[in-house]
Short mmCIF file of C-alpha atoms and ligand atoms in Angstrom, two decimals:
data_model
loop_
_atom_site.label_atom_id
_atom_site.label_comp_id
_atom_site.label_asym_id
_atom_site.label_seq_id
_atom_site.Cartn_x
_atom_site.Cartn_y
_atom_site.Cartn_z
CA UNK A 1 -16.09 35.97 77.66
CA UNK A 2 -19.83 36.85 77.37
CA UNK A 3 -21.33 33.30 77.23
CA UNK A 4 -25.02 33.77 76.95
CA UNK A 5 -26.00 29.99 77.24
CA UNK A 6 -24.38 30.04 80.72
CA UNK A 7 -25.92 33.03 81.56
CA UNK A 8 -29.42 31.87 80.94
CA UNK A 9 -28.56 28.56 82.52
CA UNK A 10 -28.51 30.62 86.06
CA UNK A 11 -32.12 31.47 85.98
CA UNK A 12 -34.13 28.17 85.86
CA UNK A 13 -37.60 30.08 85.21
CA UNK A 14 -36.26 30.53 81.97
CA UNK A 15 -36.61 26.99 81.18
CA UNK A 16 -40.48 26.74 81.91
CA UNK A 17 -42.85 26.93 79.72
CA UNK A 18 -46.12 29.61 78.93
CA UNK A 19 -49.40 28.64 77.45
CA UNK A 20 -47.22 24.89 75.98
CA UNK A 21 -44.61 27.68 74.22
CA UNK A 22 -40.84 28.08 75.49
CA UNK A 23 -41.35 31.42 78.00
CA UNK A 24 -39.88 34.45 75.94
CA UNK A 25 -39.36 37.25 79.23
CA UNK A 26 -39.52 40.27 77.21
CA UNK A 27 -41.10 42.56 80.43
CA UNK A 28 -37.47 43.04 82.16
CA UNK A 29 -38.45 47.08 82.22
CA UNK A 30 -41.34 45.84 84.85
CA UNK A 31 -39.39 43.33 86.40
CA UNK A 32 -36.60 40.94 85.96
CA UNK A 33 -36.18 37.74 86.39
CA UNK A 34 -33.90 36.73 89.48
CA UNK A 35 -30.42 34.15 88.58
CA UNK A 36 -30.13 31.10 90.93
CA UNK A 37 -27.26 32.75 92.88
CA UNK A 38 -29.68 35.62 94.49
CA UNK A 39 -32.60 32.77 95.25
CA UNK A 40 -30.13 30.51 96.98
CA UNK A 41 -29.11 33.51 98.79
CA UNK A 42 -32.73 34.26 99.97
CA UNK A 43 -33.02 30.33 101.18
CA UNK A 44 -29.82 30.23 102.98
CA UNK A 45 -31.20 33.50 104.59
CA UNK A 46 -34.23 32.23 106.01
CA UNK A 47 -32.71 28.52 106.47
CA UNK A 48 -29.28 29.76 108.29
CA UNK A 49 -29.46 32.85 109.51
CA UNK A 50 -32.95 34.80 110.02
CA UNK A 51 -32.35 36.73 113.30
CA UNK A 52 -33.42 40.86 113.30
CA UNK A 53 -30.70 42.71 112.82
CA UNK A 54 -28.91 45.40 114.37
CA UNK A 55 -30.15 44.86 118.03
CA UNK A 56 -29.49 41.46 119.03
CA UNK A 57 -26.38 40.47 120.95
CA UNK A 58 -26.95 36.87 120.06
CA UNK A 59 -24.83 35.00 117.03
CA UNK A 60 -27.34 34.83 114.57
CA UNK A 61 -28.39 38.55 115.10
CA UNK A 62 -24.98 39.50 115.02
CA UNK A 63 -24.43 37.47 111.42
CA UNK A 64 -27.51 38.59 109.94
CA UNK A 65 -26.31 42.39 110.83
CA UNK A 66 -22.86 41.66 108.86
CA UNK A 67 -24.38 40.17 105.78
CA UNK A 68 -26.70 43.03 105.29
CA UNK A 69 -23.77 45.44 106.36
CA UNK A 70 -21.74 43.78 103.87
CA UNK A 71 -24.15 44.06 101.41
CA UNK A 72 -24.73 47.65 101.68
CA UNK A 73 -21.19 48.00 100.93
CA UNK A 74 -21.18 46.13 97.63
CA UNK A 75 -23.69 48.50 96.62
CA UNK A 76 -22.06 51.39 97.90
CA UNK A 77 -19.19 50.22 95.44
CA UNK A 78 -22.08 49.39 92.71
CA UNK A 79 -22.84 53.48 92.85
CA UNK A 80 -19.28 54.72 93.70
CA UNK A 81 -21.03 56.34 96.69
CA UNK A 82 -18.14 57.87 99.14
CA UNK A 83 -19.78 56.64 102.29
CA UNK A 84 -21.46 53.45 103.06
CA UNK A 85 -23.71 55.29 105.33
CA UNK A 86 -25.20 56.92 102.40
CA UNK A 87 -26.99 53.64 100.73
CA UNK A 88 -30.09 53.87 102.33
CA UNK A 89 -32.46 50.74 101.74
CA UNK A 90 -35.82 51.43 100.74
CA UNK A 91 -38.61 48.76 99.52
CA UNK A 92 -38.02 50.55 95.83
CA UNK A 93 -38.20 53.79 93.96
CA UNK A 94 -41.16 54.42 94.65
CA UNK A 95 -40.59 54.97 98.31
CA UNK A 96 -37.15 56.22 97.41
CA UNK A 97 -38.75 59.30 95.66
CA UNK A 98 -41.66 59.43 98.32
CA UNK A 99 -38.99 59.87 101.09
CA UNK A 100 -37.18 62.49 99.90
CA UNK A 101 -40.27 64.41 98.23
CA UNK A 102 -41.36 64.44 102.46
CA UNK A 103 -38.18 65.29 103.85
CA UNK A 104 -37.47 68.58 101.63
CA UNK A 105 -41.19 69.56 102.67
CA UNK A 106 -39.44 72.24 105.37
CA UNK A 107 -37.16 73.68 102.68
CA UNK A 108 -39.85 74.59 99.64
CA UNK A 109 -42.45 77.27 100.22
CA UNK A 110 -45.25 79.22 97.97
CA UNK A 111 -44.02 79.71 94.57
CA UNK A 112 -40.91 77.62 94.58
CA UNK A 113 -40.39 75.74 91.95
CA UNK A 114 -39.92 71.83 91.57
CA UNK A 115 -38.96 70.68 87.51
CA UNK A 116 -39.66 67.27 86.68
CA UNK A 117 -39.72 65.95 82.78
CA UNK A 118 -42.75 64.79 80.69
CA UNK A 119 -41.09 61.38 80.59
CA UNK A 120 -41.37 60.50 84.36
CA UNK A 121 -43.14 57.24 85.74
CA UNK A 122 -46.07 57.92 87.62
CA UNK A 123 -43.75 57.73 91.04
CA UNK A 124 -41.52 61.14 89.64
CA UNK A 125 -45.05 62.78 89.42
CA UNK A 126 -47.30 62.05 92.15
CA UNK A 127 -45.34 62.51 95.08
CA UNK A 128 -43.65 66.29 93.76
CA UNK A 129 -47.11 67.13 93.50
CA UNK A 130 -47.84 65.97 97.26
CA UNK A 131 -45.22 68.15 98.23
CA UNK A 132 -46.32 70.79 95.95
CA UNK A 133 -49.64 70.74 97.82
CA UNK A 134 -48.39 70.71 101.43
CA UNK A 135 -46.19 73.41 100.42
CA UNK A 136 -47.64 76.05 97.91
CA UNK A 137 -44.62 75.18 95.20
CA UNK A 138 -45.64 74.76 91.50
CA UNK A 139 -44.48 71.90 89.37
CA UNK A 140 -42.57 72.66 85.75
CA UNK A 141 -42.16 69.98 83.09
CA UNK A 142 -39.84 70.00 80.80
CA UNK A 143 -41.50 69.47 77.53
CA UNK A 144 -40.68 66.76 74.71
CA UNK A 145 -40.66 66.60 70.71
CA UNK A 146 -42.48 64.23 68.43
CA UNK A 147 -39.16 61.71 68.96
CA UNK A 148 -40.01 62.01 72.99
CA UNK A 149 -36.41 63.36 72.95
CA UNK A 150 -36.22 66.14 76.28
CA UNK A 151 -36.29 69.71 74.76
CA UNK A 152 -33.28 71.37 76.92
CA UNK A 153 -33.52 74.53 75.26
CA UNK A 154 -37.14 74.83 77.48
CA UNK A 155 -34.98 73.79 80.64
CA UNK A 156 -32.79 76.53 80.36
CA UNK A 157 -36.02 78.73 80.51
CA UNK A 158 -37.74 76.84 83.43
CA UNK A 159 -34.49 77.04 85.70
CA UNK A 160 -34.28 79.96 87.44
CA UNK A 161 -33.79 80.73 91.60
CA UNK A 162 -37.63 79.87 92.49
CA UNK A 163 -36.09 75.92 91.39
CA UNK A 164 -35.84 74.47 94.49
CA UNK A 165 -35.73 70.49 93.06
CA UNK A 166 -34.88 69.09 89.77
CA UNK A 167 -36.24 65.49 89.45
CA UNK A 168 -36.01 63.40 86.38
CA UNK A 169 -35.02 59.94 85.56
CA UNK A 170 -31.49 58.61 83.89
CA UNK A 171 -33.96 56.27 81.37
CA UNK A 172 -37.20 56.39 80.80
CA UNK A 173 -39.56 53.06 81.46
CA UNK A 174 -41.83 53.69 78.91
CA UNK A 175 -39.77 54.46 75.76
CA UNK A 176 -36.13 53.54 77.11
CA UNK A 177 -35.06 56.80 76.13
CA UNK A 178 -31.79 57.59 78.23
CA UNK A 179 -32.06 61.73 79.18
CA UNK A 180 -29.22 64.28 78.93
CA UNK A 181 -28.75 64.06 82.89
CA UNK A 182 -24.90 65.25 82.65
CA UNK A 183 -26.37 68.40 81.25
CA UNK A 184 -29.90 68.76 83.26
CA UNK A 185 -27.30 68.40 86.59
CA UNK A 186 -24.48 70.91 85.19
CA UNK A 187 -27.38 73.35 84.33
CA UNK A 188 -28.80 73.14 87.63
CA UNK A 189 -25.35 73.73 89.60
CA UNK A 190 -24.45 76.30 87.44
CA UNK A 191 -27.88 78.35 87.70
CA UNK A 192 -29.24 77.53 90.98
CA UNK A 193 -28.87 75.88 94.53
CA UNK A 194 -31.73 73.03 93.97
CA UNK A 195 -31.45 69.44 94.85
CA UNK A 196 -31.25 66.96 92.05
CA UNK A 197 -33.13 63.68 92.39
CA UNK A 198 -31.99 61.38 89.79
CA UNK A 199 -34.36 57.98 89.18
CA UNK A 200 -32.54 55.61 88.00
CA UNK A 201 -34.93 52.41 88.45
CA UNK A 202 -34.11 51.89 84.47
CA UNK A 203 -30.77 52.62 84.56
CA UNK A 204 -29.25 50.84 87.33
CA UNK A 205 -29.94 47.35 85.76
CA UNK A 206 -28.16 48.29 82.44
CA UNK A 207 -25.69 51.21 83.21
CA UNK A 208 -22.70 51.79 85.22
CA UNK A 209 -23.61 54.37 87.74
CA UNK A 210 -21.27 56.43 89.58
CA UNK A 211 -23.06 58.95 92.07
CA UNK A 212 -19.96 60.90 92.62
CA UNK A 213 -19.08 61.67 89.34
CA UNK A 214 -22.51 62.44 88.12
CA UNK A 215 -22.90 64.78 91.18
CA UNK A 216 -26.63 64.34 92.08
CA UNK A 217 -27.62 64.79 95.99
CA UNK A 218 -30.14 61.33 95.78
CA UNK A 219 -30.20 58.90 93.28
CA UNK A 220 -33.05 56.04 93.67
CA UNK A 221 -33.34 52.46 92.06
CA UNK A 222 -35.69 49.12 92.63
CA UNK A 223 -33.82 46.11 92.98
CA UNK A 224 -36.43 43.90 91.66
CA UNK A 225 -35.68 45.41 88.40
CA UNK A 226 -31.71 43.99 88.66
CA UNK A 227 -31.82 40.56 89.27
CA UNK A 228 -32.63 41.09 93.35
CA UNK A 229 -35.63 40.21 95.04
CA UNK A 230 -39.31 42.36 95.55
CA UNK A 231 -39.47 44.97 97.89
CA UNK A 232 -35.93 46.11 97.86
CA UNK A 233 -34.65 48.91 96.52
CA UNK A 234 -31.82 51.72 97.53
CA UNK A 235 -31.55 55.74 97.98
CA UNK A 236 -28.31 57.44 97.82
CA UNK A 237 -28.24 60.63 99.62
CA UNK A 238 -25.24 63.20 99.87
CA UNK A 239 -23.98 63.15 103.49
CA UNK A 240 -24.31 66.42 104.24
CA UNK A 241 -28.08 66.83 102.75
CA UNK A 242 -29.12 63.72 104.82
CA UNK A 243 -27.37 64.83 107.64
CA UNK A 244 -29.14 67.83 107.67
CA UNK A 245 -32.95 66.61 106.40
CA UNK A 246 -35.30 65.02 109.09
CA UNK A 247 -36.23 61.64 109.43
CA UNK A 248 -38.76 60.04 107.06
CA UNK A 249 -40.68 57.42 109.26
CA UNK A 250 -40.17 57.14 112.87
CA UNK A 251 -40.35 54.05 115.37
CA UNK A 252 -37.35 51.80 116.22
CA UNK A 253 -34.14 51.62 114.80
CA UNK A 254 -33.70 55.57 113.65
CA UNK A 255 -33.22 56.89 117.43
CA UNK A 256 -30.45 57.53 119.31
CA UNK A 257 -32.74 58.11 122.98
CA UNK A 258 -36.26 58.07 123.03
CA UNK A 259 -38.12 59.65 126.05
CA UNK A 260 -41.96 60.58 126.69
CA UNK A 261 -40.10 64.50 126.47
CA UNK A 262 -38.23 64.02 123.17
CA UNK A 263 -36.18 61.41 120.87
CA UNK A 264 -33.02 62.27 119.46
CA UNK A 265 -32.40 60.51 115.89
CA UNK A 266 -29.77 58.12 114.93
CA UNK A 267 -26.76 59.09 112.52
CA UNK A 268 -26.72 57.74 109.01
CA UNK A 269 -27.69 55.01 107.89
CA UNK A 270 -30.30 54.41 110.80
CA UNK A 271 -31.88 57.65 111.02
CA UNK A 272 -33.63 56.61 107.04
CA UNK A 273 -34.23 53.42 108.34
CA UNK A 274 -37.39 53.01 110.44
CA UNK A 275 -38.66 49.44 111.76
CA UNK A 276 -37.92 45.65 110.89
CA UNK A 277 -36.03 46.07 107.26
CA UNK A 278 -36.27 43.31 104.61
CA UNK A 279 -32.92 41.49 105.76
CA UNK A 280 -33.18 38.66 103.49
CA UNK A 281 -33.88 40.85 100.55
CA UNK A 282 -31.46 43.39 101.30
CA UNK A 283 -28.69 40.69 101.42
CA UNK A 284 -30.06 39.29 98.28
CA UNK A 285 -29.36 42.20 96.39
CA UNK A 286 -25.72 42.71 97.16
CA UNK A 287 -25.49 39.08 95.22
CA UNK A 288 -27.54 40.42 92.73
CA UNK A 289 -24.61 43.03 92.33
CA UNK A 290 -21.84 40.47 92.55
CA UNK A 291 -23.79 38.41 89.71
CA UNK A 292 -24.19 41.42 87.44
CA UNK A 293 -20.21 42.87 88.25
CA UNK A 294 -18.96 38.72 87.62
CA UNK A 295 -20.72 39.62 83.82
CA UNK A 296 -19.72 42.71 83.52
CA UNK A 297 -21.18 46.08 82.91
CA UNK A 298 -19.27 46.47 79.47
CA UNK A 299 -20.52 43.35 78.69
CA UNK A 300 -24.18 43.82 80.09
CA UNK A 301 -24.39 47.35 78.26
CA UNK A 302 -23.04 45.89 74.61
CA UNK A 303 -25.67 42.57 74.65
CA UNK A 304 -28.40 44.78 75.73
CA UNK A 305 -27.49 47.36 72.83
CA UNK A 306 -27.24 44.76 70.69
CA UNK A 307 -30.39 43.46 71.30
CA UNK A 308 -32.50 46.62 71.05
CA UNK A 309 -30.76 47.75 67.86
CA UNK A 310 -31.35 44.45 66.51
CA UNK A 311 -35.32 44.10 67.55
CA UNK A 312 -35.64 48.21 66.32
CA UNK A 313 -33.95 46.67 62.87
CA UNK A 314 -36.72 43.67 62.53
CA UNK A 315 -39.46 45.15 63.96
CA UNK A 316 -39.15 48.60 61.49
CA UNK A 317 -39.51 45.88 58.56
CA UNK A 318 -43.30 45.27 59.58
CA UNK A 319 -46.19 47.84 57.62
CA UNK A 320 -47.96 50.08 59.78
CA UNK A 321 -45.64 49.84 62.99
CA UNK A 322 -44.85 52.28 65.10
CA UNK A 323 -42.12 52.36 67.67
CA UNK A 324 -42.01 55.30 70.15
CA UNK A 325 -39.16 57.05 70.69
CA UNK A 326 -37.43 55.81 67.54
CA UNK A 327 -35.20 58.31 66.41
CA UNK A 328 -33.81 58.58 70.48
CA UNK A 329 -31.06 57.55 72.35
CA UNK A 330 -32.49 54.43 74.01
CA UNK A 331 -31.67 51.25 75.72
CA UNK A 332 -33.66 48.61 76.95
CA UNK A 333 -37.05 49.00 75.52
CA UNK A 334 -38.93 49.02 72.65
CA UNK A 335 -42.71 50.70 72.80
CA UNK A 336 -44.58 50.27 69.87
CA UNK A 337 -48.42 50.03 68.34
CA UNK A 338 -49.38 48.52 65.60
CA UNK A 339 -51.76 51.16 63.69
CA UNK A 340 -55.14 50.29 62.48
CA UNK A 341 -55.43 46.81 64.55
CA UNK A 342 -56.97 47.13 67.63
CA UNK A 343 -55.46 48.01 70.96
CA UNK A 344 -52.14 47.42 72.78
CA UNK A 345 -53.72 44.65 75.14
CA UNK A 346 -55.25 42.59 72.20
CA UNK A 347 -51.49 42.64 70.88
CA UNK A 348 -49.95 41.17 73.80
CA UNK A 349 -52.82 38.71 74.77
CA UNK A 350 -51.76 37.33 71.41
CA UNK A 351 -48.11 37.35 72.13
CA UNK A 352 -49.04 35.83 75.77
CA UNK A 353 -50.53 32.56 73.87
CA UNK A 354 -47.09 32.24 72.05
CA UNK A 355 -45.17 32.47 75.37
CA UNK A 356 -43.74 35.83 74.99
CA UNK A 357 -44.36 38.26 77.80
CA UNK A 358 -44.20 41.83 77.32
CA UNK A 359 -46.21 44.50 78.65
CA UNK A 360 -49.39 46.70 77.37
CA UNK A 361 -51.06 49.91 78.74
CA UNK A 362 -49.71 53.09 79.45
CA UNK A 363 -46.74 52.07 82.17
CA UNK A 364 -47.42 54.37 84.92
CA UNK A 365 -46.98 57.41 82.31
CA UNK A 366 -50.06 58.49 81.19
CA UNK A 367 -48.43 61.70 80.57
CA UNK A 368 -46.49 60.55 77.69
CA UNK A 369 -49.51 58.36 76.27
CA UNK A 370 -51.74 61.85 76.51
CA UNK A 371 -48.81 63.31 74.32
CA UNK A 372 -48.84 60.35 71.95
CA UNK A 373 -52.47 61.02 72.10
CA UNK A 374 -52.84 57.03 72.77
CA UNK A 375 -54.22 54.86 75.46
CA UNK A 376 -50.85 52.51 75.94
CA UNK A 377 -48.05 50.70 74.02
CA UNK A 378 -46.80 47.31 73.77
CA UNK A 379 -43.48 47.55 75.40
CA UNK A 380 -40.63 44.78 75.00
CA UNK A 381 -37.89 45.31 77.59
CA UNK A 382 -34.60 43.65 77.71
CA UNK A 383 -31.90 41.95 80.25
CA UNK A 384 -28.82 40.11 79.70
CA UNK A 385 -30.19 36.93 79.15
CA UNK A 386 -32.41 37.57 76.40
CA UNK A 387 -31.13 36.16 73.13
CA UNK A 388 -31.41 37.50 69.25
CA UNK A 389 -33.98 34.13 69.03
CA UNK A 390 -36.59 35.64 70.97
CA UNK A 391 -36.24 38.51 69.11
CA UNK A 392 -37.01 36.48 66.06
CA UNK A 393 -40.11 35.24 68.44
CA UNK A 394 -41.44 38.27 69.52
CA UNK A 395 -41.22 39.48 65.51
CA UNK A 396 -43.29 36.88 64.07
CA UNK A 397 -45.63 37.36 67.16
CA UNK A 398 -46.11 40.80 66.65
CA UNK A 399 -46.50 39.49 62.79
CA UNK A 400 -49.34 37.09 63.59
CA UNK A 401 -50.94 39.48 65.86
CA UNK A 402 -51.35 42.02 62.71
CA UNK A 403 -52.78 39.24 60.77
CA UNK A 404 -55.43 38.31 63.43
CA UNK A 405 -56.52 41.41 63.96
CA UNK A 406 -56.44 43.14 60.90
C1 PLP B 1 -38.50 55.00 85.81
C2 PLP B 1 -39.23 54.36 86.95
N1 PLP B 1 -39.38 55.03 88.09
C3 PLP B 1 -40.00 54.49 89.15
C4 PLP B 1 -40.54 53.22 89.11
C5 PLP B 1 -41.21 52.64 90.31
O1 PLP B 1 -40.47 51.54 90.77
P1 PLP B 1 -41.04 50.57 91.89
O2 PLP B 1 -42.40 50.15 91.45
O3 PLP B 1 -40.05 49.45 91.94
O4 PLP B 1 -41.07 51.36 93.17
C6 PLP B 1 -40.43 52.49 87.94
C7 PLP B 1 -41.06 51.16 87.80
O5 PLP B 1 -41.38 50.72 86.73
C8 PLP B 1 -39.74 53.08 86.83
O6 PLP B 1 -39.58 52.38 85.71
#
């Protein structure tokens, strides 16, 4: 039973009010909002049990060290990862993708090849070109068509054995448009030996994922964006490709022996997991798992759906819209401008003084805004508590807004 009253009833912030309006938390794609369960988590964490964990021989050290282990194993069953060892936490994508861009630097050189997509955040871009420029490699993007769909038949031209990494993510953040990744990985097997780096930051909160049967080597997501706290966030690496890459950071908890002459590095997990990590956090997001597995991902995926279908439906029915991305695949997220009045920001300041948060600007993808030959979008971004009401809100904002500033 999908029983969205209940549902909402876990997150109290939903019950607060913006600007004397009834808060309408349309910016999900940014961030989501965390249920009671994964708060109450965090407070019995730093009321019960904060001890560091790993190297203490005392009881709380020792309990702190289980709970986190334990966690890492819920998500290990969130990604149908084969090892525990290979859920890695991060503090989020972003340092998921910078990670792995630095630990491949030894196995690029001059004129290999790294393919990304014109739909990538800013965090699939910037670090590929780091390692492009430590490295003499060049960086290919696969192109897109007016709909922002991927154009695969320019993939098959940019693969070829100079493509050392293929980096793209499962859905993008700025259009919700969920990419052909079945095919971009089976193309890259099948024509060369690269790594595939999937980033799946918008695809985590709303899809099932299952790392083994999508055959990727590293597959990165924020927990912030699924109901877990900030700063968390996970890499999945293959065994054997993190068994083999070197260490990211250094300093405590990734050695094995450490001597003025040499260190040796810790096996998996460990070795990816320089210094204090974010216990309380970390633990916090295996109940963010539990939370979205005791909904369900059927049930997640369908309301979600439902909602974006139903928000395309009413928004298309207002003159001079535009919604990016319209004629794609999509989930999550709808980007849109309203043409001839004004600019994304003065659209969502409006919607802001209604209650309704969404997001304006260009969402860490210039790219695609340089394509759309705009400065930014208003994007509304769903979870699973939103309801078809807010939709209704966030219509007859977007409404008013036209009015005002037309
Ligand atoms: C597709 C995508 N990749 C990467 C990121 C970066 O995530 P974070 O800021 O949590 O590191 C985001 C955040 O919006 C994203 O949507």
């Amino acid at each position: 039973m999908f029983d969205i009253q209940e549902i909402r009833s876990q997150f109290s912030i939903l019950d607060r009010e913006v600007n004397g309006k009834p808060l309408v938390y349309l910016d999900n794609a940014a961030t989501s909002q965390k249920p009671n369960s994964v708060l109450e988590v965090c407070h019995a964490y730093y009321t019960e049990l904060n001890a560091n964990v790993h190297r203490g021989i005392h009881t709380l050290s020792q309990l702190a060290t289980e709970e986190m282990e334990l966690s890492r194993r819920k998500i290990q069953k969130f990604i149908n990862a084969e090892h525990d060892f290979e859920v890695i936490f991060t503090k989020g994508t972003t340092e998921g993708l910078n990670l792995i861009a630095y630990i491949l630097t030894q196995k690029l050189q001059k004129d290999d090849e790294i393919i990304i997509s014109y739909l990538e955040h800013h965090s699939n871009i910037v670090p590929w070109q780091m390692l492009c420029e430590r490295t003499g490699a060049k960086l290919r993007v696969i192109p897109i068509d007016e709909n922002g769909i991927l154009q695969m038949d320019h993939f098959d031209q940019l693969l070829s054995e100079k493509t050392k990494v293929v980096s793209v993510n499962q859905v993008s953040n700025a259009l919700g448009i969920v990419n052909p990744i079945e095919e971009i990985i089976a193309k890259t097997r099948k024509n060369t030996d690269a790594y595939v780096v999937i980033d799946g930051a918008q695809s985590a909160p709303h899809f099932n994922i299952d790392v083994q049967k999508m055959d990727c080597d590293f597959f990165v997501f924020s927990g912030h964006k699924m109901y877990a706290p900030m700063g968390t966030g996970i890499l999945y690496g293959k065994r054997e490709i993190l068994e083999a890459l070197p260490p990211f950071h250094g300093g405590g908890e990734m050695i094995a022996t450490c001597s003025f002459e040499g260190t040796t590095y810790a096996g998996l997990p460990f070795k990816y997991e320089a210094g204090t990590p974010n216990v309380g956090g970390n633990i916090a997001l295996g109940a963010a798992v539990d939370f979205m597995h005791k909904i369900g991902h059927t049930h997640i995926q369908n309301h979600e759906n439902a909602l974006l279908e139903y928000a395309q439906r009413q928004l298309l029915e207002i003159d001079g819209i535009k919604i990016y991305g319209e004629k794609a695949n999509r989930t999550g997220v709808v980007s849109f401008n309203l043409e001839g009045v004004g600019i994304a920001s003065d659209v969502g300041m409006i919607l802001d003084k209604m209650g309704i948060a969404v997001r304006t600007g260009h969402h860490c993808t210039q790219p695609i805004m340089n394509f759309f030959n705009i400065a930014g979008t208003v994007r509304a971004s769903f979870a699973v508590y939103n309801t078809f009401e807010e939709i209704d809100a966030l219509v007859e904002g977007v409404k008013k807004a036209q009015r005002m500033l037309s």
